[in-house]
mmCIF file of C-alpha atoms in Angstrom:
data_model
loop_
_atom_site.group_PDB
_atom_site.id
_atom_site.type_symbol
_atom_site.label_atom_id
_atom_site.label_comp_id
_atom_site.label_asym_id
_atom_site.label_seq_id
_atom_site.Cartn_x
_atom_site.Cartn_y
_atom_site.Cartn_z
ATOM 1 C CA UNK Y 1 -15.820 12.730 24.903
ATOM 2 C CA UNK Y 2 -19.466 12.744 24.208
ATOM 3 C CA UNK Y 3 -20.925 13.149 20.387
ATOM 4 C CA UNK Y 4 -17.426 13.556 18.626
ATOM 5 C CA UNK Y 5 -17.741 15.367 15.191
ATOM 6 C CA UNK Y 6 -14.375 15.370 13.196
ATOM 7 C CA UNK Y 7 -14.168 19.134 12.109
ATOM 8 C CA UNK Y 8 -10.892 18.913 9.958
ATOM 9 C CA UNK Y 9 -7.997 17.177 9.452
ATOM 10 C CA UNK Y 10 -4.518 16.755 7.494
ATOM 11 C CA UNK Y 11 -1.457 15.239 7.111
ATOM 12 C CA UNK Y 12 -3.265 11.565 5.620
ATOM 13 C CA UNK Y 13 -1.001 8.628 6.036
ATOM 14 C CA UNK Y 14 -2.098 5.157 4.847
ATOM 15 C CA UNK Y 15 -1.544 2.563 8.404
ATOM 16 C CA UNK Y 16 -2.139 -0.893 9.773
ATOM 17 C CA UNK Y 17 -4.893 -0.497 12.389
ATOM 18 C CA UNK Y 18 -6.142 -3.843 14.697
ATOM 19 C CA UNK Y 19 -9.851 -3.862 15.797
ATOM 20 C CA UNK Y 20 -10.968 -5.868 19.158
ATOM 21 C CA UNK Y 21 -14.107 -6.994 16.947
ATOM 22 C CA UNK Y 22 -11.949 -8.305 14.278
ATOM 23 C CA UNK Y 23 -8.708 -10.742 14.704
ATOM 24 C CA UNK Y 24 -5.601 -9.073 12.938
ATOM 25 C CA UNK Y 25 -4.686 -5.915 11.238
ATOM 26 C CA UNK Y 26 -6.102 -4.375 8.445
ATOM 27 C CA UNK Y 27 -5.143 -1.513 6.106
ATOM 28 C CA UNK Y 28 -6.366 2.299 6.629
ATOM 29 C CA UNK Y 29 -6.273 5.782 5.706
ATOM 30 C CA UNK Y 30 -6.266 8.394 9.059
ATOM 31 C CA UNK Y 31 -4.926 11.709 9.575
ATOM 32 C CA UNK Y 32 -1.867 13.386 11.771
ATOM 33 C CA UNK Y 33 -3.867 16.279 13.331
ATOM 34 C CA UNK Y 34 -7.606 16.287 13.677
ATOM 35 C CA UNK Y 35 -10.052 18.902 15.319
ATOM 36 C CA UNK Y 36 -12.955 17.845 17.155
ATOM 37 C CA UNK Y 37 -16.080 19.283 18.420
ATOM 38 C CA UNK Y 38 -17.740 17.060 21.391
ATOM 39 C CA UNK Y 39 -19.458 17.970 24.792
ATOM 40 C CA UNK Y 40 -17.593 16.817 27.778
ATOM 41 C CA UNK Y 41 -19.309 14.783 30.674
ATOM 42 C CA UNK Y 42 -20.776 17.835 31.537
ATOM 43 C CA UNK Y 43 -22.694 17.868 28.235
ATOM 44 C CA UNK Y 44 -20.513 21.451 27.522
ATOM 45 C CA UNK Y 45 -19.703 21.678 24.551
ATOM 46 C CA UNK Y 46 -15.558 21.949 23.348
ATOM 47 C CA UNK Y 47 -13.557 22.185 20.780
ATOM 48 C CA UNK Y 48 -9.697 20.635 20.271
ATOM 49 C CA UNK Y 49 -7.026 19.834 18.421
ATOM 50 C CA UNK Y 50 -5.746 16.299 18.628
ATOM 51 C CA UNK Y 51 -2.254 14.544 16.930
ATOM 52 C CA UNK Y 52 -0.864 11.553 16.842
ATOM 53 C CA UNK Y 53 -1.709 8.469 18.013
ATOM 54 C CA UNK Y 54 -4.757 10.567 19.938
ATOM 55 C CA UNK Y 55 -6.031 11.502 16.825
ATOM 56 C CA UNK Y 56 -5.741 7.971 15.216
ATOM 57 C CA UNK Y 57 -7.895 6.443 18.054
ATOM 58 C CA UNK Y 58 -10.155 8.830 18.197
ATOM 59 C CA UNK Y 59 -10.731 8.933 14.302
ATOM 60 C CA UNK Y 60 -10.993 4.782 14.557
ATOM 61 C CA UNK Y 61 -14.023 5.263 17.547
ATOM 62 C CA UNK Y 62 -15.194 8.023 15.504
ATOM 63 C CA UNK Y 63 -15.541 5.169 13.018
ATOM 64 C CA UNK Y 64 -17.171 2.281 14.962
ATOM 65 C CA UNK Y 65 -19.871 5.649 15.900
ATOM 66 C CA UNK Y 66 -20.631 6.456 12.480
ATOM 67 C CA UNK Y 67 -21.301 2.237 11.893
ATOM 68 C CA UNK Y 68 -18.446 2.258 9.939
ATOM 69 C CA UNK Y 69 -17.005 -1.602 10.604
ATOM 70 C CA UNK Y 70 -13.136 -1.895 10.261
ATOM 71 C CA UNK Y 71 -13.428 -4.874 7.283
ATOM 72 C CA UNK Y 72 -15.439 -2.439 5.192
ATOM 73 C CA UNK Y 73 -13.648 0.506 5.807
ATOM 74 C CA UNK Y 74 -10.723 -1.330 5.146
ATOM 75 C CA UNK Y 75 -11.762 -2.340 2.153
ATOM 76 C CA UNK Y 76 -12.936 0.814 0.804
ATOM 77 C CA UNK Y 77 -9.680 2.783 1.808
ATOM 78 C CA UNK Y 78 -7.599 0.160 -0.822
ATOM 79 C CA UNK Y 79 -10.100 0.745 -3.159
ATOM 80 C CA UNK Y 80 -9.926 4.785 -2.471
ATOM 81 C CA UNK Y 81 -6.488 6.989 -3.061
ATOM 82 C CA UNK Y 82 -5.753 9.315 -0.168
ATOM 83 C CA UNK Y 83 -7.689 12.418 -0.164
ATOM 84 C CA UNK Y 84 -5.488 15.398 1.872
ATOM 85 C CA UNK Y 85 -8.107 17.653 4.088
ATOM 86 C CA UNK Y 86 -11.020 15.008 4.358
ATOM 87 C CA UNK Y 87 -12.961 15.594 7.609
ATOM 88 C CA UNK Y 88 -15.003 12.697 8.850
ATOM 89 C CA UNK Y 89 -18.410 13.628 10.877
ATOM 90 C CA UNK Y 90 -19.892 11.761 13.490
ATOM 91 C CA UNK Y 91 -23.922 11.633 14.746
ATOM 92 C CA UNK Y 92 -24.943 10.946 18.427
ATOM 93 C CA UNK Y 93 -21.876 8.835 19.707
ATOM 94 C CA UNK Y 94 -20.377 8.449 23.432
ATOM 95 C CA UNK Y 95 -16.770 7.125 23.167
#
C-alpha cells in the first residue's frame, strides 16, 4: 500500500492502541470501516474498503505518515469528543 489517503470513514469508537516507538498503551479515537485510495506496488492506483482491525492499523500507519506521533495524538483525542464521518488524509507515505 503505497501513498494511503483515508477517503471516508464511520462507525468512531474511542480504543487503547500500543505503539513500537512508545512503551504502553495510550488512548485513541479510530473508525470501524474506512476507504482508502493508494497505488499498489505497481504504482496503480486502487481504491478499497477496509474494517476492523485492518482499518485500525492502517488508520494508526496512516498516522505515523502524516507525522502524527501516538503521545500527541493521544493527547489531542482526550482533549477532542468523537466526531462521526471524519476522514483522515495522508501525503506521500509507503506503509
Amino acid at each position: 500500500m503505497l501513498n494511503p489517503v483515508i477517503t471516508a470513514s464511520d462507525g468512531a469508537f474511542d480504543t487503547q492502541e500500543g505503539c513500537l516507538s512508545l512503551t504502553g498503551e495510550r488512548r485513541t479515537l479510530r473508525y470501524r470501516r474506512i476507504e482508502v485510495n493508494y497505488e499498489n506496488r505497481r504504482f496503480r492506483a486502487r481504491h478499497a474498503t477496509f474494517t476492523g482491525w485492518t482499518a485500525q492499523i492502517i488508520q494508526h500507519e496512516v498516522d505515523h505518515c502524516n507525522g502524527n506521533h501516538h503521545l500527541i495524538h493521544s493527547v489531542l483525542v482526550a482533549a477532542t469528543p468523537l466526531r462521526a464521518g471524519h476522514a483522515g488524509s495522508s501525503d506521500r507515505c509507503n506503509t
